[in-house]
Tab-separated table of C-alpha atoms in Angstrom:
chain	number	residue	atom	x	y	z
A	6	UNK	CA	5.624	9.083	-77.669
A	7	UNK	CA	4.858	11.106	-80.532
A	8	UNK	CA	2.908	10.257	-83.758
A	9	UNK	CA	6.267	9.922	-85.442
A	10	UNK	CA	7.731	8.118	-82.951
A	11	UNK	CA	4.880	5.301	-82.807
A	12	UNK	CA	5.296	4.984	-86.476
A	13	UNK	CA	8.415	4.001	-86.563
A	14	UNK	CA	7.597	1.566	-83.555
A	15	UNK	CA	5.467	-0.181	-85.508
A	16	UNK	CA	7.571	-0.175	-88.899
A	17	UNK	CA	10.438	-2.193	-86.319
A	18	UNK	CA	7.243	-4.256	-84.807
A	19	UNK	CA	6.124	-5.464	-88.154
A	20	UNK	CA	6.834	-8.898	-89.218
A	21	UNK	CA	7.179	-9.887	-93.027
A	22	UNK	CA	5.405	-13.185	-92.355
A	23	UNK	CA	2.788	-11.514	-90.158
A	24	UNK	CA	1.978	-8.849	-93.155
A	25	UNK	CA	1.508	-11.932	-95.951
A	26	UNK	CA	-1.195	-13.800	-93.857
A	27	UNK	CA	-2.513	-10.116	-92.739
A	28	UNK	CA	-2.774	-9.631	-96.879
A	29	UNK	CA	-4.109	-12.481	-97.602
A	30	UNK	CA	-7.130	-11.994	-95.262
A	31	UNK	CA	-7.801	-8.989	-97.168
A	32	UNK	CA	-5.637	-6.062	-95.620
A	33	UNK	CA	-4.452	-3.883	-97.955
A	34	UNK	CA	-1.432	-0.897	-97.643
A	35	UNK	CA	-0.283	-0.069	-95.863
A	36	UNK	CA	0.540	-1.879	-93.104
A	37	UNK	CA	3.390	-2.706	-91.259
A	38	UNK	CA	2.386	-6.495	-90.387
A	39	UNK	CA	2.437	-6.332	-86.799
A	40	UNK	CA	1.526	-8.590	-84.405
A	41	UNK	CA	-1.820	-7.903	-82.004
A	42	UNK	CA	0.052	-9.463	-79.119
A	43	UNK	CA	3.377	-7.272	-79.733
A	44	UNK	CA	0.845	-4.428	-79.724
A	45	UNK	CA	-0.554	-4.987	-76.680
A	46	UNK	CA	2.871	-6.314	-74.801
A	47	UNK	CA	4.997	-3.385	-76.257
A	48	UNK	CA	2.216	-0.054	-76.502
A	49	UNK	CA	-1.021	-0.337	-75.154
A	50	UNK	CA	-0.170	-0.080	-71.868
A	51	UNK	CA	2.061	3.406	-72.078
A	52	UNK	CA	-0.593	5.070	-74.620
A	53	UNK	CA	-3.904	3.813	-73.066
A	54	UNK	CA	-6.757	6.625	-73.088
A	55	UNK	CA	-4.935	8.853	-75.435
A	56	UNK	CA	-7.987	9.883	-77.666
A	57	UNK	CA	-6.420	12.583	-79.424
A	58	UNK	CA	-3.146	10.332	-80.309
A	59	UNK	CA	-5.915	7.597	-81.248
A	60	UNK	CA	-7.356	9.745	-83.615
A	61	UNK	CA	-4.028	10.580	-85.472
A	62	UNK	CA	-3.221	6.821	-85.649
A	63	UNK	CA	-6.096	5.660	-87.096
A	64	UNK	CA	-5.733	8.741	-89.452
A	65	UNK	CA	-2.858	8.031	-91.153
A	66	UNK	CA	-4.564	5.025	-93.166
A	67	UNK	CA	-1.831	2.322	-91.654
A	68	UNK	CA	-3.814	-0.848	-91.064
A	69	UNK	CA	-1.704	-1.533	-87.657
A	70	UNK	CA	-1.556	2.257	-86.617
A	71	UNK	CA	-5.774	1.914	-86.940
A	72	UNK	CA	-5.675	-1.481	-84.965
A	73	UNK	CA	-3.581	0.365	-81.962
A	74	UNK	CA	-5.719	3.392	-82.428
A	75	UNK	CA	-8.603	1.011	-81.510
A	76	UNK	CA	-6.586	-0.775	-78.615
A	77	UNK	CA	-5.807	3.062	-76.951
A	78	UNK	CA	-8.794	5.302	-77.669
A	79	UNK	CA	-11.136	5.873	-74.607
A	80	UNK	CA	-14.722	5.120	-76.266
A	81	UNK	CA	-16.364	6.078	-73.743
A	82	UNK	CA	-15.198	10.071	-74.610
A	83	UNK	CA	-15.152	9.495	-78.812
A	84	UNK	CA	-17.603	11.591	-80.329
A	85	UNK	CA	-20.382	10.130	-83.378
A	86	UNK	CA	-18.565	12.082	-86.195
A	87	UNK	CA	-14.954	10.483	-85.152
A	88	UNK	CA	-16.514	6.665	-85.195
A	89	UNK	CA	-18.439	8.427	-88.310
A	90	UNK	CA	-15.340	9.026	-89.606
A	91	UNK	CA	-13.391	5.824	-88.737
A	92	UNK	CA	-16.349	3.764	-90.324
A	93	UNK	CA	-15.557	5.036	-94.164
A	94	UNK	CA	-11.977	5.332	-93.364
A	95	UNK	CA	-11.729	1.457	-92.724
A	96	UNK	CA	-10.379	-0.548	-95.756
A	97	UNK	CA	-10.492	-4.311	-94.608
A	98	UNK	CA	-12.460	-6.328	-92.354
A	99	UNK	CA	-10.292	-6.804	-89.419
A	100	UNK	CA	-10.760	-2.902	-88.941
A	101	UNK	CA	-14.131	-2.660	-89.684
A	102	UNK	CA	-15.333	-5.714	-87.347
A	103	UNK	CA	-12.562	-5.962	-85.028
A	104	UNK	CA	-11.540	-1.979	-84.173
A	105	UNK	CA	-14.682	0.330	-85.553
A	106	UNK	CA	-17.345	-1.958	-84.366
A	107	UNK	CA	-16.008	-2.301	-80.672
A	108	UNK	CA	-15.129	0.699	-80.342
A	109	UNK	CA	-18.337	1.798	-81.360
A	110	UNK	CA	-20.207	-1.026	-79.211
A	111	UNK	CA	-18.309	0.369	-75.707
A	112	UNK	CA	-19.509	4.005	-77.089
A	113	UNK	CA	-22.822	6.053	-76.076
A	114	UNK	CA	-23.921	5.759	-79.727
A	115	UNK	CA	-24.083	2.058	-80.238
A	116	UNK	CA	-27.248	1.629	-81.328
A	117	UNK	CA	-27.704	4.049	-83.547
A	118	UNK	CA	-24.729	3.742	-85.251
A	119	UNK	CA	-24.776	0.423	-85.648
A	120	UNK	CA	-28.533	0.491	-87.202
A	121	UNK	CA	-27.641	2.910	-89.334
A	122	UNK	CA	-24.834	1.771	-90.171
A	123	UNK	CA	-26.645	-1.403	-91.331
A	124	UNK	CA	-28.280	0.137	-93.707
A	125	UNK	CA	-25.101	1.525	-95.778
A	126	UNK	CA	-24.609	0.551	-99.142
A	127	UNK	CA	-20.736	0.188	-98.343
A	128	UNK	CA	-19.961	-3.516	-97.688
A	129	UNK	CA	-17.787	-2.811	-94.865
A	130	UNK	CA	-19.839	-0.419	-92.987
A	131	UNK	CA	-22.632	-2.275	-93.077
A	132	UNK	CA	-20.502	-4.453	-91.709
A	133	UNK	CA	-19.363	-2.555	-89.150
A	134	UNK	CA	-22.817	-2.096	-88.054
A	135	UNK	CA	-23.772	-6.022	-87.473
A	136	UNK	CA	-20.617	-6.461	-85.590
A	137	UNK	CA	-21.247	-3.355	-83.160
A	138	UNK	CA	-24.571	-4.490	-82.595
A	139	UNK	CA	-23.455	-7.974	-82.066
A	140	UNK	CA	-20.616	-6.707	-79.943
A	141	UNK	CA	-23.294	-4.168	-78.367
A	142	UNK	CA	-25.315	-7.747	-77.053
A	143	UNK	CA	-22.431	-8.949	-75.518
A	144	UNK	CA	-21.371	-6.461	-72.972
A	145	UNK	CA	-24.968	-5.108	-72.037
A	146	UNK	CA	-27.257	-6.291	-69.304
A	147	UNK	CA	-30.005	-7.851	-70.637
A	148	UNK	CA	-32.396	-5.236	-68.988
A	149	UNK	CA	-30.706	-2.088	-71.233
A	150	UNK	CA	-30.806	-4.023	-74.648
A	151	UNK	CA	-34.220	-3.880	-77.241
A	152	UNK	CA	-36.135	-7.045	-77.261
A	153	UNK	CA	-38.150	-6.278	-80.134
A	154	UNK	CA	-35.287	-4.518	-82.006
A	155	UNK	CA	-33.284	-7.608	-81.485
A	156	UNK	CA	-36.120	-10.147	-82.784
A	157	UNK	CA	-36.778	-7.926	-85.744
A	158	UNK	CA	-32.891	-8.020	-86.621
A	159	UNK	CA	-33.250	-11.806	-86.120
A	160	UNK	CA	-35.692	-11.871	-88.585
A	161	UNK	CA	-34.027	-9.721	-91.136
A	162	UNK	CA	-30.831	-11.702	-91.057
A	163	UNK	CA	-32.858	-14.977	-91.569
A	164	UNK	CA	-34.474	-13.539	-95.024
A	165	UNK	CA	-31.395	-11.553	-96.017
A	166	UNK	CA	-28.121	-13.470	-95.026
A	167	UNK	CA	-27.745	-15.776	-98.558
A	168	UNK	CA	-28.268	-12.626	-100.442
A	169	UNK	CA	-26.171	-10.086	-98.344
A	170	UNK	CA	-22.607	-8.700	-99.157
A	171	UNK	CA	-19.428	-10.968	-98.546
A	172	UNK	CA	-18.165	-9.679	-95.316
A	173	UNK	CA	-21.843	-8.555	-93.886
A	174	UNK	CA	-22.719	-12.740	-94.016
A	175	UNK	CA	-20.050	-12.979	-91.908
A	176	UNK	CA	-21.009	-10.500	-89.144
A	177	UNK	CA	-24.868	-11.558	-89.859
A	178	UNK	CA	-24.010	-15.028	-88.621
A	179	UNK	CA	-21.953	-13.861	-85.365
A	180	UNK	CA	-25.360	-11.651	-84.826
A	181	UNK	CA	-27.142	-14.567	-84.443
A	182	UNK	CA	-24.694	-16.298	-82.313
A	183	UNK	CA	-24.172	-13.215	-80.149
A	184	UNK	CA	-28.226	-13.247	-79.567
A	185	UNK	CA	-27.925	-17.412	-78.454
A	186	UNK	CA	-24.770	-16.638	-76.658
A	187	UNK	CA	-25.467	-13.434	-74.449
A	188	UNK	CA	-29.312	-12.517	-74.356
A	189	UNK	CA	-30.849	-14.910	-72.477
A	190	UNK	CA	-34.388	-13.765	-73.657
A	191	UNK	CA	-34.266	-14.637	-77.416
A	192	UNK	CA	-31.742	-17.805	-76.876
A	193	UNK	CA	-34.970	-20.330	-78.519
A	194	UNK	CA	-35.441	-17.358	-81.821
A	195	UNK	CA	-31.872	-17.207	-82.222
A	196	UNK	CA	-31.231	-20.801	-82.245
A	197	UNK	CA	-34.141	-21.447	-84.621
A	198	UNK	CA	-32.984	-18.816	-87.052
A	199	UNK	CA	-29.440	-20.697	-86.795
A	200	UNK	CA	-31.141	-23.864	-87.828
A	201	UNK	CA	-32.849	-22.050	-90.616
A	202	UNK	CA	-30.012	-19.905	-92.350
A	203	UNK	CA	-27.497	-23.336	-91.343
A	204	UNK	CA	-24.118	-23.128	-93.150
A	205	UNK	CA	-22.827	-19.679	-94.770
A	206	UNK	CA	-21.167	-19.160	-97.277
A	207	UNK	CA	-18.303	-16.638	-96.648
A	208	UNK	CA	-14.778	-16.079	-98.989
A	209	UNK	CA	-12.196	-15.563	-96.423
A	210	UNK	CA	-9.660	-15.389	-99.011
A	211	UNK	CA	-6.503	-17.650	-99.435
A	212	UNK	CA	-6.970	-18.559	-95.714
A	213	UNK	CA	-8.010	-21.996	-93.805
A	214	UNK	CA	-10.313	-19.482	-91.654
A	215	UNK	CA	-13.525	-21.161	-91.395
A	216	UNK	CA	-17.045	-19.337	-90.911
A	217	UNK	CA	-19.127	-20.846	-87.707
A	218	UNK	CA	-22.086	-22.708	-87.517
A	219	UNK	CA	-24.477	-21.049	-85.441
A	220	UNK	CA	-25.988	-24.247	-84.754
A	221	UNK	CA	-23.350	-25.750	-83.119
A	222	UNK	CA	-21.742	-22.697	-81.134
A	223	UNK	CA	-25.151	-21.743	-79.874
A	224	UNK	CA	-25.943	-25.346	-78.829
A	225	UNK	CA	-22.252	-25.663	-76.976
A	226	UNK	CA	-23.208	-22.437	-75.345
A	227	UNK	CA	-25.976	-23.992	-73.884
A	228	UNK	CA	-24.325	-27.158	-72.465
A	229	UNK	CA	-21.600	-25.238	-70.560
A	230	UNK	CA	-24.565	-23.041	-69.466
A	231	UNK	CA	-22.366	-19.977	-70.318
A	232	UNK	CA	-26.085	-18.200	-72.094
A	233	UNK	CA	-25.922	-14.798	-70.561
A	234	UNK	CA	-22.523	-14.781	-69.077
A	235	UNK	CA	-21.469	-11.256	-70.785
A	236	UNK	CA	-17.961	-9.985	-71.711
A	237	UNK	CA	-15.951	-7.468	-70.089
A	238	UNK	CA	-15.266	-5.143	-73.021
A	239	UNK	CA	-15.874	-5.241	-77.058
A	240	UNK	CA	-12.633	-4.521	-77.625
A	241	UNK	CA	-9.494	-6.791	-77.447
């Protein structure tokens, strides 16, 4: 299928219902208001690996064209300047922690994208760059990830979290709960620093969503002696 031809896929995908609750998370348009399961049970499978098609999806600025973009592309062959570009092209935080940060996590520049991303001015791209990081932790053998890097972060999130932007609190606190969940090494620092930064304070907008407490996730972690037990992929 074409570009065209996607496009008006989705525009017969999309869901009225499914574009209000997307909307009142914080997407903006446009969008379609597509469902992630339709997009996996009618697309993914016929345009898997199709970078270049990726690419002109995400382009076109159409929240559920991006979130396919991010369900096809093979990020394993995307280059820095594309996930460059895909970072300040993302509008809302489903994009930005969902589709750029996975994509970028399953990349060869996931580290340095996501550090430098972290230091961005731009809510969501500094946003981007806790949740690739985060997502980074999860899929990684312990023996390829930064100890040090990862206690430092740690200890940046613990000073910084109260203070940060809106959606970066947010992907601060799944840090943290990515570190107690996946690293096996720094399970004790993360849950302390959970213990110490306790409840945050996120606006999810006109939504029941509820932010987690690292506390508790990290401790239920522990009890079903899952600490370690890595994911598959970032992206899903």
């Amino acid at each position: 299928m074409d570009l065209t031809t996607i496009m008006n896929r989705l525009a017969e995908l999309g869901d009225e219902q499914t574009k209000k609750t997307f909307m009142r998370h914080g997407a903006t348009e446009p969008l379609f208001g597509v469902k992630i399961g339709d997009l996996k049970k009618y697309l993914v499978k016929e345009l898997k690996n199709n970078n270049e098609l990726a690419l002109a999806l995400f382009n076109t600025g159409n929240s559920d064209a991006q979130y396919l973009a991010g369900l096809i592309i093979n990020p394993k062959k995307v280059t820095k300047e594309q996930l460059q570009t895909w970072a300040t092209q993302s509008n809302w935080s489903m994009i930005s922690e969902s589709i750029v940060a996975s994509v970028a996590a399953e990349s060869p520049y996931a580290v340095e994208l996501a550090t430098e991303w972290m230091k961005s001015e731009k809510e969501l791209i500094q946003d981007a760059g806790w949740a690739a990081y985060a997502n980074f932790i999860s899929i990684t053998p312990d023996s390829l990830l930064n100890r040090d890097e990862i206690l430092e972060l740690l200890k940046i999130v613990e000073i910084t979290i109260h203070s940060a932007k809106n959606r970066v609190r947010y992907s601060m606190n799944q840090f943290v709960i990515c570190v107690g969940s996946y690293y096996a090494p720094l399970v004790e620092e993360a849950a302390q620093v959970a213990s110490i930064i306790g409840k945050v304070s996120v606006n999810v907008g006109n939504t029941a969503c509820k932010v987690p407490i690292a506390t508790e996730t990290i401790e239920k972690i522990i009890k079903l002696d899952r600490v370690g037990k890595k994911r598959k992929n970032a992206v899903c």
